[in-house]
């Protein structure tokens, strides 16, 4: 059996950390808990990410990068149903492949803006709004629908984790699309 690459190990660590940060918060998630989750020693994990803050930065950076990748793929589409479906499909594919990142995405939308996690994750919320072609905090009804759509995708992907295959992304996106009211 081939040994995992450095990138595969980092991906595994970042996915586990994203899931734990979403579930327990940035402050309450210890490096030891993350190391235990991925089956590495704390020392080994700290060799890859020297501090908890470096790990948090890497997780948030990866999440924002993935959302921005989705946004760049739909940048030519005007805001509306076609763009919404494309964004939700991209996020649903991410949810199937990396449910921890999507859980973190959802927690960024639910966090109190003035809280520590809210401030740290605000950049994720801004990236999401940009992907949908929305201006943050301008249309409460739209924000509710987008949050509901993202919640539907995130909750379904987390609840069905391990039972979803790559083709399930289309069905997940459809569930989110319905929440947008198109």
Coordinates of N, CA and C in Angstrom, one line a residue:
X1 N 0.9 -1.2 0.0 CA 0.0 0.0 0.0 C 0.9 1.2 0.0
X2 N 0.7 2.2 -0.9 CA 1.5 3.4 -1.0 C 1.3 4.3 0.2
X3 N 2.4 4.9 0.6 CA 2.3 5.9 1.7 C 1.6 7.1 1.3
X4 N 0.8 7.8 2.2 CA 0.2 9.0 1.8 C 1.2 10.1 1.5
X5 N 0.9 11.0 0.6 CA 1.8 12.1 0.3 C 1.6 13.2 1.4
X6 N 2.6 14.1 1.4 CA 2.5 15.2 2.4 C 1.2 16.0 2.2
X7 N 0.8 16.2 0.9 CA -0.5 16.9 0.7 C -1.7 16.1 1.2
X8 N -1.7 14.8 1.0 CA -2.8 14.0 1.5 C -2.9 14.0 3.1
X9 N -1.7 14.0 3.7 CA -1.7 14.1 5.2 C -2.2 15.5 5.6
X10 N -1.7 16.5 5.0 CA -2.2 17.9 5.3 C -3.7 18.0 5.1
X11 N -4.2 17.5 4.0 CA -5.6 17.5 3.7 C -6.4 16.8 4.8
X12 N -5.9 15.6 5.2 CA -6.6 14.9 6.3 C -6.7 15.7 7.6
X13 N -5.5 16.3 7.9 CA -5.5 17.1 9.2 C -6.4 18.3 9.1
X14 N -6.4 19.0 7.9 CA -7.2 20.2 7.8 C -8.7 19.9 7.8
X15 N -9.1 18.8 7.2 CA -10.5 18.3 7.2 C -10.9 18.0 8.6
X16 N -10.1 17.3 9.3 CA -10.5 16.9 10.7 C -10.6 18.2 11.6
X17 N -9.6 19.1 11.4 CA -9.6 20.3 12.2 C -10.8 21.2 11.9
X18 N -11.2 21.2 10.6 CA -12.4 22.0 10.2 C -13.6 21.5 10.9
X19 N -13.7 20.1 10.9 CA -14.9 19.5 11.5 C -14.9 19.8 13.0
X20 N -13.8 19.7 13.7 CA -13.7 19.9 15.1 C -13.9 21.4 15.4
X21 N -13.4 22.3 14.6 CA -13.6 23.7 14.9 C -15.0 24.1 14.7
X22 N -15.7 23.5 13.7 CA -17.1 23.8 13.5 C -17.9 23.3 14.6
X23 N -17.6 22.1 15.1 CA -18.4 21.5 16.2 C -18.1 22.0 17.6
X24 N -16.9 22.3 17.9 CA -16.5 22.7 19.3 C -16.0 24.2 19.4
X25 N -15.8 24.8 18.3 CA -15.3 26.2 18.3 C -13.8 26.2 18.3
X26 N -13.2 27.3 17.9 CA -11.8 27.5 17.8 C -11.1 27.3 19.1
X27 N -11.6 28.0 20.1 CA -11.0 28.0 21.4 C -11.0 26.7 22.1
X28 N -12.1 26.0 22.0 CA -12.3 24.7 22.7 C -11.7 23.5 22.0
X29 N -11.2 23.7 20.8 CA -10.6 22.5 20.1 C -9.1 22.6 20.3
X30 N -8.6 21.5 20.9 CA -7.2 21.4 21.2 C -6.4 20.8 20.1
X31 N -5.1 21.0 20.1 CA -4.3 20.4 19.1 C -4.3 18.9 19.4
X32 N -4.3 18.5 20.6 CA -4.3 17.1 21.0 C -5.6 16.4 20.5
X33 N -6.7 17.1 20.5 CA -7.9 16.5 20.0 C -7.9 16.3 18.5
X34 N -7.3 17.2 17.8 CA -7.1 17.1 16.4 C -6.2 15.9 16.1
X35 N -5.0 15.9 16.8 CA -4.1 14.8 16.6 C -4.7 13.4 16.8
X36 N -5.5 13.3 17.9 CA -6.2 12.1 18.2 C -7.1 11.7 17.1
X37 N -7.8 12.7 16.6 CA -8.8 12.4 15.5 C -8.2 11.8 14.3
X38 N -7.0 12.3 13.9 CA -6.4 11.9 12.7 C -5.4 10.7 12.9
X39 N -5.2 10.4 14.2 CA -4.3 9.3 14.5 C -2.8 9.6 14.4
X40 N -2.5 10.9 14.7 CA -1.1 11.3 14.7 C -0.7 11.7 16.1
X41 N 0.5 11.8 16.4 CA 1.0 12.3 17.7 C 0.8 13.9 17.7
X42 N 0.7 14.5 18.8 CA 0.6 15.9 18.9 C 1.9 16.5 18.3
X43 N 3.0 15.9 18.6 CA 4.3 16.4 18.1 C 4.4 16.3 16.6
X44 N 3.9 15.2 16.0 CA 3.8 15.1 14.6 C 3.0 16.1 13.9
X45 N 1.8 16.4 14.5 CA 0.9 17.4 14.0 C 1.6 18.8 14.1
X46 N 2.2 19.1 15.2 CA 2.9 20.4 15.4 C 4.1 20.5 14.5
X47 N 4.6 19.4 14.0 CA 5.7 19.5 13.0 C 5.2 20.0 11.7
X48 N 3.9 19.7 11.4 CA 3.3 20.2 10.1 C 2.7 21.5 10.3
X49 N 2.1 21.8 11.4 CA 1.5 23.1 11.7 C 2.0 23.5 13.1
X50 N 3.0 24.4 13.2 CA 3.7 24.7 14.4 C 2.9 25.2 15.6
X51 N 1.7 25.8 15.3 CA 0.9 26.3 16.4 C -0.6 26.0 16.1
X52 N -1.4 26.1 17.1 CA -2.8 26.0 16.9 C -3.3 27.1 16.0
X53 N -2.8 28.3 16.1 CA -3.1 29.5 15.3 C -2.8 29.2 13.9
X54 N -1.6 28.6 13.6 CA -1.2 28.3 12.2 C -2.2 27.3 11.6
X55 N -2.6 26.3 12.4 CA -3.6 25.4 12.0 C -4.9 26.0 11.7
X56 N -5.4 26.9 12.5 CA -6.6 27.6 12.3 C -6.5 28.5 11.0
X57 N -5.4 29.1 10.9 CA -5.2 30.0 9.7 C -5.3 29.1 8.4
X58 N -4.6 27.9 8.5 CA -4.6 27.0 7.3 C -6.0 26.5 7.0
X59 N -6.8 26.2 8.0 CA -8.1 25.6 7.8 C -9.0 26.7 7.2
X60 N -9.0 27.9 7.8 CA -9.9 29.0 7.3 C -9.4 29.4 5.9
X61 N -8.1 29.4 5.7 CA -7.6 29.7 4.3 C -8.0 28.7 3.3
X62 N -8.0 27.5 3.6 CA -8.4 26.4 2.7 C -9.9 26.5 2.4
X63 N -10.7 26.8 3.4 CA -12.1 26.9 3.2 C -12.4 28.1 2.3
X64 N -11.8 29.2 2.5 CA -12.0 30.4 1.7 C -11.5 30.2 0.3
X65 N -10.4 29.5 0.2 CA -9.8 29.2 -1.2 C -10.8 28.3 -2.0
X66 N -11.4 27.4 -1.3 CA -12.4 26.5 -2.0 C -13.6 27.2 -2.4
X67 N -14.1 28.1 -1.6 CA -15.3 28.9 -1.9 C -14.9 29.9 -3.0
X68 N -13.8 30.5 -3.0 CA -13.4 31.4 -4.0 C -13.2 30.7 -5.4
X69 N -12.7 29.4 -5.3 CA -12.6 28.6 -6.5 C -14.0 28.4 -7.1
X70 N -15.0 28.1 -6.3 CA -16.3 28.0 -6.8 C -16.8 29.3 -7.3
X71 N -16.6 30.4 -6.7 CA -17.0 31.7 -7.1 C -16.4 32.0 -8.5
X72 N -15.1 31.7 -8.6 CA -14.4 32.1 -9.9 C -15.0 31.3 -11.1
X73 N -15.5 30.1 -10.8 CA -16.2 29.3 -11.8 C -17.5 29.8 -12.3
X74 N -18.1 30.7 -11.5 CA -19.4 31.2 -11.8 C -19.4 32.7 -12.0
X75 N -18.2 33.3 -12.0 CA -18.1 34.7 -12.1 C -18.7 35.3 -13.4
X76 N -18.8 34.6 -14.4 CA -19.4 35.1 -15.7 C -20.9 35.0 -15.7
X77 N -21.5 34.4 -14.7 CA -22.9 34.3 -14.6 C -23.5 35.4 -13.8
X78 N -24.6 36.0 -14.3 CA -25.2 37.1 -13.5 C -25.9 36.5 -12.3
X79 N -26.0 37.3 -11.2 CA -26.7 36.8 -10.0 C -28.1 36.3 -10.5
X80 N -28.5 35.2 -9.9 CA -29.8 34.6 -10.3 C -29.8 33.1 -10.2
X81 N -30.9 32.5 -10.6 CA -31.1 31.0 -10.5 C -29.9 30.2 -11.0
X82 N -29.4 30.5 -12.2 CA -28.4 29.7 -12.8 C -27.1 29.8 -12.0
X83 N -26.7 30.9 -11.5 CA -25.5 31.1 -10.7 C -25.7 30.4 -9.4
X84 N -26.9 30.6 -8.8 CA -27.2 29.9 -7.5 C -27.0 28.4 -7.6
X85 N -27.6 27.8 -8.7 CA -27.5 26.4 -8.8 C -26.0 26.0 -9.0
X86 N -25.2 26.7 -9.7 CA -23.8 26.4 -10.0 C -23.0 26.5 -8.6
X87 N -23.3 27.6 -7.8 CA -22.6 27.7 -6.6 C -23.0 26.5 -5.6
X88 N -24.3 26.2 -5.6 CA -24.7 25.2 -4.7 C -24.2 23.8 -5.1
X89 N -24.1 23.6 -6.4 CA -23.5 22.4 -6.9 C -22.0 22.3 -6.5
X90 N -21.3 23.4 -6.7 CA -19.9 23.4 -6.2 C -19.7 23.1 -4.7
X91 N -20.6 23.7 -3.9 CA -20.5 23.5 -2.5 C -21.0 22.1 -2.1
X92 N -21.9 21.6 -2.8 CA -22.4 20.2 -2.6 C -21.3 19.2 -2.9
X93 N -20.5 19.5 -4.0 CA -19.4 18.6 -4.3 C -18.3 18.7 -3.2
X94 N -18.1 19.9 -2.7 CA -17.2 20.0 -1.5 C -17.7 19.3 -0.3
X95 N -19.1 19.4 -0.1 CA -19.7 18.7 1.1 C -19.5 17.2 1.0
X96 N -19.6 16.6 -0.2 CA -19.4 15.2 -0.3 C -18.0 14.8 -0.1
X97 N -17.1 15.6 -0.6 CA -15.6 15.3 -0.5 C -15.1 15.7 0.9
X98 N -15.5 16.8 1.4 CA -14.9 17.3 2.7 C -16.0 17.9 3.6
X99 N -16.8 17.1 4.2 CA -17.9 17.6 5.1 C -17.5 18.5 6.2
X100 N -16.2 18.3 6.7 CA -15.8 19.2 7.7 C -15.7 20.6 7.3
X101 N -15.2 20.8 6.1 CA -15.1 22.2 5.5 C -16.5 22.9 5.4
X102 N -17.5 22.1 5.0 CA -18.8 22.6 4.8 C -19.4 22.9 6.2
X103 N -19.1 22.1 7.2 CA -19.6 22.3 8.6 C -19.0 23.6 9.1
X104 N -17.7 23.9 8.8 CA -17.1 25.1 9.1 C -17.7 26.3 8.4
X105 N -18.0 26.1 7.2 CA -18.7 27.1 6.4 C -20.0 27.5 7.0
X106 N -20.8 26.5 7.4 CA -22.1 26.8 8.0 C -21.9 27.5 9.4
X107 N -20.9 27.0 10.2 CA -20.7 27.6 11.5 C -20.3 29.1 11.3
X108 N -19.6 29.4 10.2 CA -19.3 30.8 10.0 C -20.5 31.7 9.8
X109 N -21.5 31.1 9.2 CA -22.8 31.9 9.0 C -23.6 32.1 10.3
X110 N -23.4 31.1 11.2 CA -24.2 31.1 12.4 C -23.5 31.8 13.6
X111 N -22.3 32.1 13.5 CA -21.5 32.7 14.6 C -21.9 34.1 14.9
X112 N -21.9 34.5 16.1 CA -22.1 35.9 16.5 C -20.9 36.7 15.9
X113 N -21.2 37.8 15.2 CA -20.1 38.5 14.5 C -19.1 39.0 15.5
X114 N -19.4 39.4 16.7 CA -18.5 39.9 17.6 C -17.7 38.9 18.4
X115 N -18.1 37.6 18.3 CA -17.4 36.5 19.0 C -16.1 36.3 18.3
X116 N -15.2 35.5 19.1 CA -13.9 35.2 18.5 C -14.0 34.4 17.3
X117 N -14.9 33.4 17.3 CA -15.0 32.6 16.1 C -15.7 33.4 15.0
X118 N -16.7 34.2 15.3 CA -17.3 35.0 14.3 C -16.4 36.0 13.6
X119 N -15.5 36.6 14.3 CA -14.5 37.4 13.7 C -13.5 36.6 12.8
X120 N -13.1 35.5 13.3 CA -12.2 34.7 12.6 C -12.8 34.1 11.3
X121 N -14.1 33.8 11.3 CA -14.7 33.2 10.2 C -15.5 34.2 9.3
X122 N -15.5 35.4 9.6 CA -16.2 36.4 8.8 C -15.8 36.4 7.4
X123 N -14.5 36.1 7.1 CA -14.0 36.1 5.8 C -14.7 35.0 5.0
X124 N -15.0 33.9 5.6 CA -15.8 32.8 4.9 C -17.1 33.3 4.5
X125 N -17.8 34.0 5.4 CA -19.1 34.5 5.0 C -19.1 35.5 3.9
X126 N -18.0 36.3 3.8 CA -17.9 37.3 2.8 C -17.6 36.5 1.4
X127 N -16.8 35.5 1.5 CA -16.5 34.7 0.3 C -17.8 34.0 -0.2
X128 N -18.7 33.6 0.7 CA -19.9 32.9 0.3 C -20.8 33.9 -0.4
X129 N -21.0 35.1 0.2 CA -21.8 36.1 -0.4 C -21.3 36.5 -1.8
X130 N -20.0 36.6 -1.9 CA -19.4 36.9 -3.2 C -19.7 35.8 -4.3
X131 N -19.6 34.5 -3.8 CA -19.9 33.4 -4.7 C -21.3 33.5 -5.3
X132 N -22.3 33.9 -4.4 CA -23.6 34.0 -4.9 C -23.9 35.3 -5.6
X133 N -22.9 36.2 -5.6 CA -23.1 37.5 -6.2 C -23.9 38.5 -5.4
X134 N -23.9 38.3 -4.1 CA -24.7 39.1 -3.2 C -23.7 40.1 -2.4
X135 N -24.3 41.2 -2.0 CA -23.6 42.1 -1.1 C -24.0 41.7 0.3
X136 N -23.0 41.4 1.2 CA -23.3 41.0 2.5 C -24.2 42.0 3.3
X137 N -25.2 41.5 4.0 CA -26.0 42.3 4.9 C -26.9 43.4 4.2
X138 N -27.3 43.2 2.9 CA -28.1 44.2 2.3 C -29.5 43.7 2.1
X139 N -29.7 42.4 2.0 CA -31.1 41.9 1.7 C -31.3 40.7 2.7
X140 N -32.0 41.0 3.8 CA -32.3 40.0 4.8 C -33.0 38.8 4.3
X141 N -34.0 39.0 3.5 CA -34.7 37.8 2.9 C -33.8 36.9 2.1
X142 N -33.0 37.5 1.3 CA -32.0 36.7 0.5 C -31.0 36.0 1.4
X143 N -30.5 36.7 2.4 CA -29.5 36.1 3.3 C -30.1 34.9 4.0
X144 N -31.4 35.0 4.4 CA -32.1 33.9 5.1 C -32.2 32.7 4.1
X145 N -32.5 33.0 2.9 CA -32.7 31.9 1.9 C -31.3 31.2 1.6
X146 N -30.3 32.1 1.4 CA -28.9 31.5 1.2 C -28.5 30.7 2.4
X147 N -28.7 31.2 3.6 CA -28.3 30.5 4.8 C -29.1 29.2 4.9
X148 N -30.3 29.2 4.6 CA -31.1 28.0 4.6 C -30.7 27.0 3.6
X149 N -30.3 27.5 2.4 CA -29.8 26.6 1.3 C -28.5 26.0 1.7
X150 N -27.6 26.8 2.3 CA -26.3 26.2 2.7 C -26.5 25.3 3.9
X151 N -27.4 25.6 4.8 CA -27.7 24.7 5.9 C -28.3 23.4 5.5
X152 N -29.1 23.4 4.5 CA -29.7 22.2 3.9 C -28.6 21.3 3.4
X153 N -27.7 21.9 2.6 CA -26.6 21.1 2.0 C -25.6 20.6 3.1
X154 N -25.3 21.5 4.1 CA -24.3 21.1 5.1 C -24.9 20.0 6.0
X155 N -26.1 20.3 6.5 CA -26.7 19.3 7.4 C -26.9 17.9 6.8
X156 N -27.4 17.9 5.5 CA -27.6 16.7 4.8 C -26.3 16.0 4.6
X157 N -25.3 16.7 4.2 CA -24.0 16.1 4.0 C -23.3 15.5 5.3
X158 N -23.5 16.2 6.4 CA -22.9 15.8 7.6 C -23.7 14.6 8.2
X159 N -25.1 14.7 8.1 CA -25.9 13.6 8.6 C -25.7 12.3 7.8
X160 N -25.5 12.4 6.6 CA -25.3 11.3 5.7 C -23.8 11.0 5.4
X161 N -22.9 11.5 6.2 CA -21.5 11.3 5.9 C -21.2 9.8 5.9
X162 N -20.4 9.5 4.9 CA -20.1 8.1 4.7 C -21.1 7.3 3.8
X163 N -22.3 7.9 3.6 CA -23.3 7.3 2.8 C -23.5 7.9 1.5
X164 N -22.7 9.0 1.3 CA -22.9 9.8 0.0 C -21.7 9.4 -0.9
X165 N -22.0 9.3 -2.2 CA -21.1 9.1 -3.2 C -21.0 10.4 -4.1
X166 N -20.0 10.5 -4.9 CA -19.8 11.7 -5.7 C -21.1 12.2 -6.5
X167 N -21.8 11.3 -7.0 CA -23.1 11.6 -7.7 C -24.1 12.2 -6.8
X168 N -24.0 12.1 -5.5 CA -25.0 12.7 -4.6 C -24.9 14.2 -4.5
X169 N -23.8 14.8 -5.0 CA -23.7 16.2 -5.0 C -24.9 16.9 -5.7
X170 N -25.3 16.3 -6.8 CA -26.4 16.9 -7.6 C -27.6 16.9 -6.8
X171 N -27.9 15.9 -6.1 CA -29.1 15.8 -5.2 C -29.0 16.8 -4.1
X172 N -27.8 16.9 -3.5 CA -27.6 17.8 -2.4 C -27.9 19.3 -2.9
X173 N -27.3 19.6 -4.0 CA -27.5 20.9 -4.6 C -29.0 21.2 -4.9
X174 N -29.7 20.2 -5.3 CA -31.2 20.4 -5.6 C -31.9 20.7 -4.3
X175 N -31.5 20.1 -3.2 CA -32.2 20.4 -1.9 C -31.9 21.8 -1.5
X176 N -30.7 22.3 -1.7 CA -30.3 23.7 -1.4 C -31.0 24.6 -2.3
X177 N -31.1 24.3 -3.5 CA -31.7 25.2 -4.5 C -33.2 25.4 -4.2
X178 N -33.9 24.3 -3.7 CA -35.3 24.5 -3.3 C -35.4 25.5 -2.2
X179 N -34.5 25.5 -1.3 CA -34.5 26.4 -0.2 C -34.4 27.9 -0.6
X180 N -33.8 28.1 -1.8 CA -33.7 29.5 -2.3 C -35.0 30.0 -2.9
X181 N -35.9 29.1 -3.1 CA -37.2 29.5 -3.6 C -37.3 29.8 -5.1
X182 N -36.4 29.2 -5.8 CA -36.4 29.4 -7.3 C -37.5 28.5 -7.9

